PDB file of C-alpha atoms in Angstrom:
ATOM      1  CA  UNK R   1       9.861  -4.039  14.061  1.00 82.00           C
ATOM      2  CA  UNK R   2       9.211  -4.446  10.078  1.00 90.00           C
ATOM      3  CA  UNK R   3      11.094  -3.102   7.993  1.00 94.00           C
ATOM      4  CA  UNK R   4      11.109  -3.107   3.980  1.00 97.00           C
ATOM      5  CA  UNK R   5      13.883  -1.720   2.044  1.00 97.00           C
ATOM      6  CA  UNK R   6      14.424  -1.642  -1.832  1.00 97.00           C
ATOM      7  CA  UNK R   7      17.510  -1.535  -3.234  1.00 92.00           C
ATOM      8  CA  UNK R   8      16.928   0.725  -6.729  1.00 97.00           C
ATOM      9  CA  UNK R   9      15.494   4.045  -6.238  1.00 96.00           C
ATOM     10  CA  UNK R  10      14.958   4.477  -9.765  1.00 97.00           C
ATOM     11  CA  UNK R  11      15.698   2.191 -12.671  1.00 97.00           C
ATOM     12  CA  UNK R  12      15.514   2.972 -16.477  1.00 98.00           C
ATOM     13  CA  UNK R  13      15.990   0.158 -19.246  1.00 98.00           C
ATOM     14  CA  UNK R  14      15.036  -0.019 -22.897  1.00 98.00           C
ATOM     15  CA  UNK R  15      12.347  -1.827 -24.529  1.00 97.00           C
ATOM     16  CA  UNK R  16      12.649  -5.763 -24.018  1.00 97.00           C
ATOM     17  CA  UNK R  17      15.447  -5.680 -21.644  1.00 98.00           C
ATOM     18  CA  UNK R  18      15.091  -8.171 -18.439  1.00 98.00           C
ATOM     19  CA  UNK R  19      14.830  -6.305 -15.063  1.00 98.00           C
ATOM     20  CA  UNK R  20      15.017  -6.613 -11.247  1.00 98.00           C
ATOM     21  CA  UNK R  21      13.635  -4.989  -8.846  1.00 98.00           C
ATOM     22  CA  UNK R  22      15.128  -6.129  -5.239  1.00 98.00           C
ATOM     23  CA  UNK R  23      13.331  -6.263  -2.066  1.00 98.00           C
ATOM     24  CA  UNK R  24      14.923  -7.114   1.325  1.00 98.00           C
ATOM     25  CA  UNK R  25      12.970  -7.093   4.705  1.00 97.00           C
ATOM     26  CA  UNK R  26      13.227  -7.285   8.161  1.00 96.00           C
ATOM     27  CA  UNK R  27      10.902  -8.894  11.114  1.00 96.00           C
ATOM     28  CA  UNK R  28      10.607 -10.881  14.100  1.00 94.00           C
ATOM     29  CA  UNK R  29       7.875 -12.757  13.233  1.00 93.00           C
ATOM     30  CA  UNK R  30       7.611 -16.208  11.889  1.00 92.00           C
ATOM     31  CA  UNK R  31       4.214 -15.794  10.040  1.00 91.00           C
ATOM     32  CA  UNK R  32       4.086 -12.710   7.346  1.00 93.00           C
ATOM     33  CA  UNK R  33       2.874 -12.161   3.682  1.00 93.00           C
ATOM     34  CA  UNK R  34       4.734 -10.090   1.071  1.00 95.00           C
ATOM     35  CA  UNK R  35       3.689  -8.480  -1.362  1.00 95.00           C
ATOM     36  CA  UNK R  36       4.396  -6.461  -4.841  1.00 96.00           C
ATOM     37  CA  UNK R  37       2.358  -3.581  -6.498  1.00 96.00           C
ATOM     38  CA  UNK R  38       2.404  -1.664  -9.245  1.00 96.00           C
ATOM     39  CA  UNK R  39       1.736   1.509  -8.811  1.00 96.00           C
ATOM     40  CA  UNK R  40       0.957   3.810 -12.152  1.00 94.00           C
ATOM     41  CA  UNK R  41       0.385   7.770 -12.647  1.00 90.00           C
ATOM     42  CA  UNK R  42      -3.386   7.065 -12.026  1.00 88.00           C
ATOM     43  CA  UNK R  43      -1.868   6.575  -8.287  1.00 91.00           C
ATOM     44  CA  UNK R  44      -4.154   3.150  -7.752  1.00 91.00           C
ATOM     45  CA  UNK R  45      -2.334   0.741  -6.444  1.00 92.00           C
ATOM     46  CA  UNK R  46      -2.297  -2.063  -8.681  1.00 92.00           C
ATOM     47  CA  UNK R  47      -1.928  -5.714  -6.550  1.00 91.00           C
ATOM     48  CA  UNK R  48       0.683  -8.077  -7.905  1.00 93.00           C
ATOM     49  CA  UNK R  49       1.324 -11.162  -5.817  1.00 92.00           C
ATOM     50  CA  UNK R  50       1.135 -12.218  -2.429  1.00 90.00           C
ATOM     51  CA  UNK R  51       3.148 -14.429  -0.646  1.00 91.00           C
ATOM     52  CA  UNK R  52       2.868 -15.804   3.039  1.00 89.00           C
ATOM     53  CA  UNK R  53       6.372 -16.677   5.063  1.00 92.00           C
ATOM     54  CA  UNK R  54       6.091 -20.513   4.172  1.00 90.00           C
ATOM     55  CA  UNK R  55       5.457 -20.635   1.144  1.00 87.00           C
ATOM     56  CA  UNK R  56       8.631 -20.322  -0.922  1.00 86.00           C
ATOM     57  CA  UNK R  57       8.002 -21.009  -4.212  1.00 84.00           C
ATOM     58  CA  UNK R  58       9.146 -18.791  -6.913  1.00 87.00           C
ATOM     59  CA  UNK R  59       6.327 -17.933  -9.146  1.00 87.00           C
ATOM     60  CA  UNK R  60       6.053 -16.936 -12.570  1.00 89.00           C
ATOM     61  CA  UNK R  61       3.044 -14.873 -14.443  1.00 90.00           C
ATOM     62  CA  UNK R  62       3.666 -14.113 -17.961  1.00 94.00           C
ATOM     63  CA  UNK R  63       6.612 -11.892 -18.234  1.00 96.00           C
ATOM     64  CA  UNK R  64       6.729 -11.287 -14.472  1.00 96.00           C
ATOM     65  CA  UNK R  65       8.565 -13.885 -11.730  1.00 96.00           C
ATOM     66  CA  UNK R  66       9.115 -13.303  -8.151  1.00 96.00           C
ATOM     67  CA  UNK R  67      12.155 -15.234  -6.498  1.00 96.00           C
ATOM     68  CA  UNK R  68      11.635 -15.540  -2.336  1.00 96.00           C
ATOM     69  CA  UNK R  69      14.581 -16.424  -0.594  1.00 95.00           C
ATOM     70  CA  UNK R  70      14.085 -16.557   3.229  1.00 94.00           C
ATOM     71  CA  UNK R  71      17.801 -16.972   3.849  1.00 94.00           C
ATOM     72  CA  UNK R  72      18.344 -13.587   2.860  1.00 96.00           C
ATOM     73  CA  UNK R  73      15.066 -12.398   3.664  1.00 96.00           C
ATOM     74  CA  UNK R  74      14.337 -11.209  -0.344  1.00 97.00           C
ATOM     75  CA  UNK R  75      11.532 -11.161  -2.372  1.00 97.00           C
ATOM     76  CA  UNK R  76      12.753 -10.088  -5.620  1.00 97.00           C
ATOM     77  CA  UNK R  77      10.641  -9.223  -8.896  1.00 97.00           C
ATOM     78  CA  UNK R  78      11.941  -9.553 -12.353  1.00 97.00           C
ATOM     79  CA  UNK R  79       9.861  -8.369 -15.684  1.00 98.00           C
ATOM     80  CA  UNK R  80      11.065 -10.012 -18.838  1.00 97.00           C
ATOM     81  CA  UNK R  81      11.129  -8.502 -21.463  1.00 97.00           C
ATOM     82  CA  UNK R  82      10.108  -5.415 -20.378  1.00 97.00           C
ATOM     83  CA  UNK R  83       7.286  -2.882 -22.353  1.00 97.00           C
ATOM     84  CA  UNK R  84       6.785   0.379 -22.234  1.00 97.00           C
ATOM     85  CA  UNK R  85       3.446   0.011 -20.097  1.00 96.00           C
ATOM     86  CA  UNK R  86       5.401  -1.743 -17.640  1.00 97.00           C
ATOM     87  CA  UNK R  87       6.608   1.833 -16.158  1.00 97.00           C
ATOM     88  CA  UNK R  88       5.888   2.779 -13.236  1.00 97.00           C
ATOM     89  CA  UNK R  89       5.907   2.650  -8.915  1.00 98.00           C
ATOM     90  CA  UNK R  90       6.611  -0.443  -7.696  1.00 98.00           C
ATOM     91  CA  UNK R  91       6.450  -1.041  -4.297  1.00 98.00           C
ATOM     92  CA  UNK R  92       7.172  -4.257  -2.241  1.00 98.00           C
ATOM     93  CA  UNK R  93       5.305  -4.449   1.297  1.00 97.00           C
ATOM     94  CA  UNK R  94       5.532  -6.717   4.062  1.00 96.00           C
ATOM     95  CA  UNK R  95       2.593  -7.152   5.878  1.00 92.00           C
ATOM     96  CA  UNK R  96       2.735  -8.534   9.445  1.00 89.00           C
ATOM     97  CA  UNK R  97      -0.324  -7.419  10.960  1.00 81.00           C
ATOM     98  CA  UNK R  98      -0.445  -4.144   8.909  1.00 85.00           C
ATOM     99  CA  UNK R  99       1.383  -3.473   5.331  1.00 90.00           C
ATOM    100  CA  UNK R 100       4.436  -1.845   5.740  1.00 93.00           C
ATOM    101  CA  UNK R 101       5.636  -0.144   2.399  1.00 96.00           C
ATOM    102  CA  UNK R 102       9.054   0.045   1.364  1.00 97.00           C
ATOM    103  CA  UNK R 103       9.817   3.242  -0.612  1.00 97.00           C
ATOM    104  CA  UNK R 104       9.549   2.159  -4.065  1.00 97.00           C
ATOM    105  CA  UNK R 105      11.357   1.623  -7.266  1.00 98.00           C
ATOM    106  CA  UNK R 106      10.642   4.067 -10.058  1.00 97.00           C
ATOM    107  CA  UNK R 107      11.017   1.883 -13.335  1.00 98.00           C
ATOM    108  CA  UNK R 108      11.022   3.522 -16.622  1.00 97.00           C
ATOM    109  CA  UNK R 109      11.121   1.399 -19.707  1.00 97.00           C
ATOM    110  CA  UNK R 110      12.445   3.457 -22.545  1.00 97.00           C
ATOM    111  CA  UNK R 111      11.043   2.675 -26.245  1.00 96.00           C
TER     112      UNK R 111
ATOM    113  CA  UNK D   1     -13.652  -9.457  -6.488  1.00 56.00           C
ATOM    114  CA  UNK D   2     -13.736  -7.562  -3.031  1.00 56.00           C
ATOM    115  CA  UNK D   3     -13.621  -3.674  -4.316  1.00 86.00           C
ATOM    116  CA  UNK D   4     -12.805  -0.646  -1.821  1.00 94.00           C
ATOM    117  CA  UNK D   5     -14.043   2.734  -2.420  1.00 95.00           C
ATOM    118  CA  UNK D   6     -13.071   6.309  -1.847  1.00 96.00           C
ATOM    119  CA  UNK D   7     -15.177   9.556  -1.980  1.00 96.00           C
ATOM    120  CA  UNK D   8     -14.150  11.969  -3.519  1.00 97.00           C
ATOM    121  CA  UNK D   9     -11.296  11.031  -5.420  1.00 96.00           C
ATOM    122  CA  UNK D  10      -9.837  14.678  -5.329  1.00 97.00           C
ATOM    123  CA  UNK D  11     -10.997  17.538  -3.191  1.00 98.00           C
ATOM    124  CA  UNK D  12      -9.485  21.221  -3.239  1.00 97.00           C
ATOM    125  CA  UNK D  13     -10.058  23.099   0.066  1.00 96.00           C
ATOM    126  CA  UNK D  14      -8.997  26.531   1.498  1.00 97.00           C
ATOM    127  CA  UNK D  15      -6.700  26.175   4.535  1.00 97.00           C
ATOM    128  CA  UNK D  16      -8.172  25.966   7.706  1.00 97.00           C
ATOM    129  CA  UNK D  17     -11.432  24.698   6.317  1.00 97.00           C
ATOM    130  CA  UNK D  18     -12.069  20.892   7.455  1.00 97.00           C
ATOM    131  CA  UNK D  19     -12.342  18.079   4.464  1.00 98.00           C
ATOM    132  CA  UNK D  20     -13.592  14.345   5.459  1.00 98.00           C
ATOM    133  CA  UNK D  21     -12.776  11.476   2.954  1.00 98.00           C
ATOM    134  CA  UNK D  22     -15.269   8.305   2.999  1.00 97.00           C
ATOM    135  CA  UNK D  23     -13.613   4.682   2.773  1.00 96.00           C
ATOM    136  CA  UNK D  24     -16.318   1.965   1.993  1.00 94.00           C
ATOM    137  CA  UNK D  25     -15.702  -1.823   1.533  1.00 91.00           C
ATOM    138  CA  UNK D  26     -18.259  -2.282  -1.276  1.00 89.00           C
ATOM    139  CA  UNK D  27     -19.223  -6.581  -1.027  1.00 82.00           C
ATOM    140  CA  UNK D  28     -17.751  -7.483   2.377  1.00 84.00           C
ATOM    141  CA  UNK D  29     -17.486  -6.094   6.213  1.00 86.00           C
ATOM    142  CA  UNK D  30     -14.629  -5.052   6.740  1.00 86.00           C
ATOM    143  CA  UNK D  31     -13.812  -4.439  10.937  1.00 83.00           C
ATOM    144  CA  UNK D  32     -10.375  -3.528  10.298  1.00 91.00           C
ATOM    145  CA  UNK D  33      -9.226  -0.692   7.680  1.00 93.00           C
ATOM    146  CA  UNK D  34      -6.568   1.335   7.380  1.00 95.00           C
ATOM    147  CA  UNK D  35      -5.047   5.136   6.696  1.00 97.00           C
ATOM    148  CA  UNK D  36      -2.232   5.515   4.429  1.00 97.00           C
ATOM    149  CA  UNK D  37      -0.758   8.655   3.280  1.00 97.00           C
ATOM    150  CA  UNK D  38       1.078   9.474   0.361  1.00 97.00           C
ATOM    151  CA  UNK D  39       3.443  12.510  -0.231  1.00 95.00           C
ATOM    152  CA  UNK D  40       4.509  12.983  -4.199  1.00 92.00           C
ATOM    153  CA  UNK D  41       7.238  10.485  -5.232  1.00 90.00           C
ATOM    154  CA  UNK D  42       7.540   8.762  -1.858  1.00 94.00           C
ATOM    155  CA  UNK D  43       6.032   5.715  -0.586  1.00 96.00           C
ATOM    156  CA  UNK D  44       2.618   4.983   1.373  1.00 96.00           C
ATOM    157  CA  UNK D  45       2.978   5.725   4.794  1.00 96.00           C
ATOM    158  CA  UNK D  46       0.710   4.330   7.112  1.00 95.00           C
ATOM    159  CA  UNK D  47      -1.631   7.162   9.557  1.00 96.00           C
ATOM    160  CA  UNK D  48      -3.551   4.820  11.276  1.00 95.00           C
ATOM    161  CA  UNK D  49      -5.690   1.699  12.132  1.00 94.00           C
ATOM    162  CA  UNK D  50      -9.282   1.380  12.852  1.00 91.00           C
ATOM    163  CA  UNK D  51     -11.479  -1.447  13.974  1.00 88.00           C
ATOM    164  CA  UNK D  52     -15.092  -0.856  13.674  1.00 84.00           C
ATOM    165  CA  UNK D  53     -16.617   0.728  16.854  1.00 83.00           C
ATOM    166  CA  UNK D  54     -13.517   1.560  18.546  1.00 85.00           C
ATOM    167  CA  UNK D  55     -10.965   4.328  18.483  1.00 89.00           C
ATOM    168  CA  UNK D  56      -8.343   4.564  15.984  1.00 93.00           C
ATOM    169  CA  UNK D  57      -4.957   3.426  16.843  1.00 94.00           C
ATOM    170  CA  UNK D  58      -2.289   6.171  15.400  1.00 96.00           C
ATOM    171  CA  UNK D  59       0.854   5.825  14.189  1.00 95.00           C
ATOM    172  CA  UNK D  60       3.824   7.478  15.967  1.00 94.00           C
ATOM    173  CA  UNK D  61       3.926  11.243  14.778  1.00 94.00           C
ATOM    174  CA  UNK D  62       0.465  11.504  13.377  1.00 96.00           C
ATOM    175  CA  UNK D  63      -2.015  14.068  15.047  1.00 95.00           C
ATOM    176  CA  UNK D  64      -4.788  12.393  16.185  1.00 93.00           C
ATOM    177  CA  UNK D  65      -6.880  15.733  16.919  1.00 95.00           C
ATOM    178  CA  UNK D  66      -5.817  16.674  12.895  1.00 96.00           C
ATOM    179  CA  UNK D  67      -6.718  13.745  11.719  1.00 97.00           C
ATOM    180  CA  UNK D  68     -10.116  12.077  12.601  1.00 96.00           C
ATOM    181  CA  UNK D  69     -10.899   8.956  12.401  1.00 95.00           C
ATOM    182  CA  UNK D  70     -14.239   7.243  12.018  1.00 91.00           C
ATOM    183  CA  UNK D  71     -15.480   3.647  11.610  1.00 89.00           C
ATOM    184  CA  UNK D  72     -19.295   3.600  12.856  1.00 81.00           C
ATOM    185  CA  UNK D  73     -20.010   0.722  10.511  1.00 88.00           C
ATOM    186  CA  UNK D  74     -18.271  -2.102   9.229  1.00 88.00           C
ATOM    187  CA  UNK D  75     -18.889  -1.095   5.681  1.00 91.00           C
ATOM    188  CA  UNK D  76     -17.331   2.696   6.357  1.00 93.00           C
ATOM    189  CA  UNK D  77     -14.434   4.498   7.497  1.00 94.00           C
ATOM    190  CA  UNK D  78     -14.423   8.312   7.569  1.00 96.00           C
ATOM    191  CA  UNK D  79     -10.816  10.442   7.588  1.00 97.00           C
ATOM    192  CA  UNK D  80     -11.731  13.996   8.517  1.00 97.00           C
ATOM    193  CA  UNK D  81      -8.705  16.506   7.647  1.00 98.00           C
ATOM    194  CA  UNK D  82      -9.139  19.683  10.620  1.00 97.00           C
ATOM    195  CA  UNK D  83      -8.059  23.183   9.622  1.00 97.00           C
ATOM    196  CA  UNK D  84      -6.016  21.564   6.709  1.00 97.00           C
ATOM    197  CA  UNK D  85      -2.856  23.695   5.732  1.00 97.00           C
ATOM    198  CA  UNK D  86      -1.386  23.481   2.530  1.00 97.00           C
ATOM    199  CA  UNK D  87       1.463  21.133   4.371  1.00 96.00           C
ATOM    200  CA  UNK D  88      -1.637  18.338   4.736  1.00 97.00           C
ATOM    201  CA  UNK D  89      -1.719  18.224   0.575  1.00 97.00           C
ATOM    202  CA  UNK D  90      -1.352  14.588  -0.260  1.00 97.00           C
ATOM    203  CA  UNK D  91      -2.557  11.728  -1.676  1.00 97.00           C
ATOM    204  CA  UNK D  92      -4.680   9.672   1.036  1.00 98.00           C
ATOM    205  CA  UNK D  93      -5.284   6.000   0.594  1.00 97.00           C
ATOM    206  CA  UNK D  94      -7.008   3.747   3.012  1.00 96.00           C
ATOM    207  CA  UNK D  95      -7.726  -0.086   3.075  1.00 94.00           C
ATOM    208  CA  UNK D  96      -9.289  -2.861   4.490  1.00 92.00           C
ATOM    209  CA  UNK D  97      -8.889  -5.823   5.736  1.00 87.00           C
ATOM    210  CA  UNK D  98     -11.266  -8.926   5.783  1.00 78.00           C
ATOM    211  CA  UNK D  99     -10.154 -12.392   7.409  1.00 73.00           C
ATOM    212  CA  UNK D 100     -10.212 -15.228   4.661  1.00 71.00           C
ATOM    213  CA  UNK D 101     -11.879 -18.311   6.751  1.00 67.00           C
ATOM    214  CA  UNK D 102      -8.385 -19.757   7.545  1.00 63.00           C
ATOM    215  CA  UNK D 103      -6.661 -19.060  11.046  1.00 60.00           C
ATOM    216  CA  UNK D 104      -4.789 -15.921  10.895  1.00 62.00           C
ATOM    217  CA  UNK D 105      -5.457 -14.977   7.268  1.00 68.00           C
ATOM    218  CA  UNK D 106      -7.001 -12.483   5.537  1.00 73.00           C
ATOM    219  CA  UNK D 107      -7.105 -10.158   2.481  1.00 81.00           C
ATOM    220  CA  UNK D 108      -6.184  -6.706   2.501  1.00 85.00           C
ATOM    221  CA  UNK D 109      -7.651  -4.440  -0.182  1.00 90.00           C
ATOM    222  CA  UNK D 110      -6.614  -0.880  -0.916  1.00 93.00           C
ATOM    223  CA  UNK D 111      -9.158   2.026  -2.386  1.00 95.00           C
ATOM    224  CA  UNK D 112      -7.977   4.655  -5.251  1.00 94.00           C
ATOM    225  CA  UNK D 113      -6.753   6.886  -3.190  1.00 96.00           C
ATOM    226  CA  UNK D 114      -8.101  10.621  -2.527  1.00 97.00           C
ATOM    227  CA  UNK D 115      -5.804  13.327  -3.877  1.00 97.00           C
ATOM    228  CA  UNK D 116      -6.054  16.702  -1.254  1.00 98.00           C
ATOM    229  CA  UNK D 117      -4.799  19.993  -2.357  1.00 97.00           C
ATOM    230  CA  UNK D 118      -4.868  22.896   0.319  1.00 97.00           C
ATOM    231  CA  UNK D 119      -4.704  25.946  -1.430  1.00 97.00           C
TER     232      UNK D 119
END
């Protein structure tokens, strides 16, 4: 079975603070991708990174980094500096042979 | 890039009238999509899969005889909503999935969602 769970339910910071969003999954299989997306009022989901099972390089794009630790089966993201625009949904998936959603992370960056 | 589609992007409906939401894969064939739903603040559920020219497989708890699915072509998929009750209000998404070239990979895009009030 696959299983995604994130940790925050909602998170609220102020205006250039560092934040993480944590993302811990469960499956059987050896070969999966994860994923992040934003996902904004608008409701479109907004694609963020991808990441297969053996690949675990941490990756960094502009203010946002993803650290993927299959030891404790996490795939964490972390904005730096965080901006106002940066509120939103975010949702980490796990896709196996569909996407699997994990209920999200409300983040609200306060000016 | 590879963009999905969705008509219409909202609909408003009576209850117990019938609404049907079109999925289309704009630049590729895609024989695999998807039906997500989406109640308000809670995450994207998955309905069900379809492969082009076969049934739709359903996720546990989802009425197949409610909601229809349709994938005639590989460029379409067709969620039909039956005597929709204000319960069925949501935000549907669907997606699809086209194999990269590489063994057991492929690309999933998602569409911009259809918001459905049943009034």
């Amino acid at each position: 079975a696959q299983k995604v769970t994130q940790v925050q339910t909602e998170i609220s910071v102020v205006e250039k603070e560092d934040v993480t969003l944590d993302c811990v999954y469960e499956t059987r299989d050896t070969t999966y991708y994860l994923f992040w997306y934003k996902q904004p009022p608008s409701g479109e989901l907004v694609f963020l990174i991808r990441r297969n099972s053996f690949d675990e390089q941490n990756e960094i794009s502009g203010r946002y980094s993803w650290n993927f630790q299959k030891s404790t089966s996490s795939f964490n993201f972390t904005i730096t500096a965080s901006q106002v625009v940066d509120s939103a949904v975010y949702f980490c998936a796990l896709n196996v042979w569909n996407m699997r959603f994990g209920a999200g992370t409300r983040l609200t960056v306060k000016p | 890039g590879a963009v999905v589609s969705q008509h219409p992007s909202w609909v408003i409906c009576k209850s117990g009238t019938s609404v049907k939401i079109e999925c289309r894969s704009l630049d590729f064939q895609a024989t695999t999509m998807f039906w997500y739903r989406q109640f308000p603040k809670q995450s994207l559920m998955l309905m069900a899969t379809s492969n082009e020219g076969s049934k739709a497989t359903y996720e546990q708890g989802v009425e197949k005889d409610k909601f229809l699915i349709n994938h005639a072509s590989l460029t379409l998929s067709t969620l039909t909503v039956t005597s929709a009750h204000p319960e069925d209000s949501s935000f549907y998404i669907c997606s699809a999935r086209i194999p990269t070239g590489t063994s057991n990979s492929y690309e999933q895009y998602f569409g911009p969602g259809t918001r459905l009030t049943v009034t």
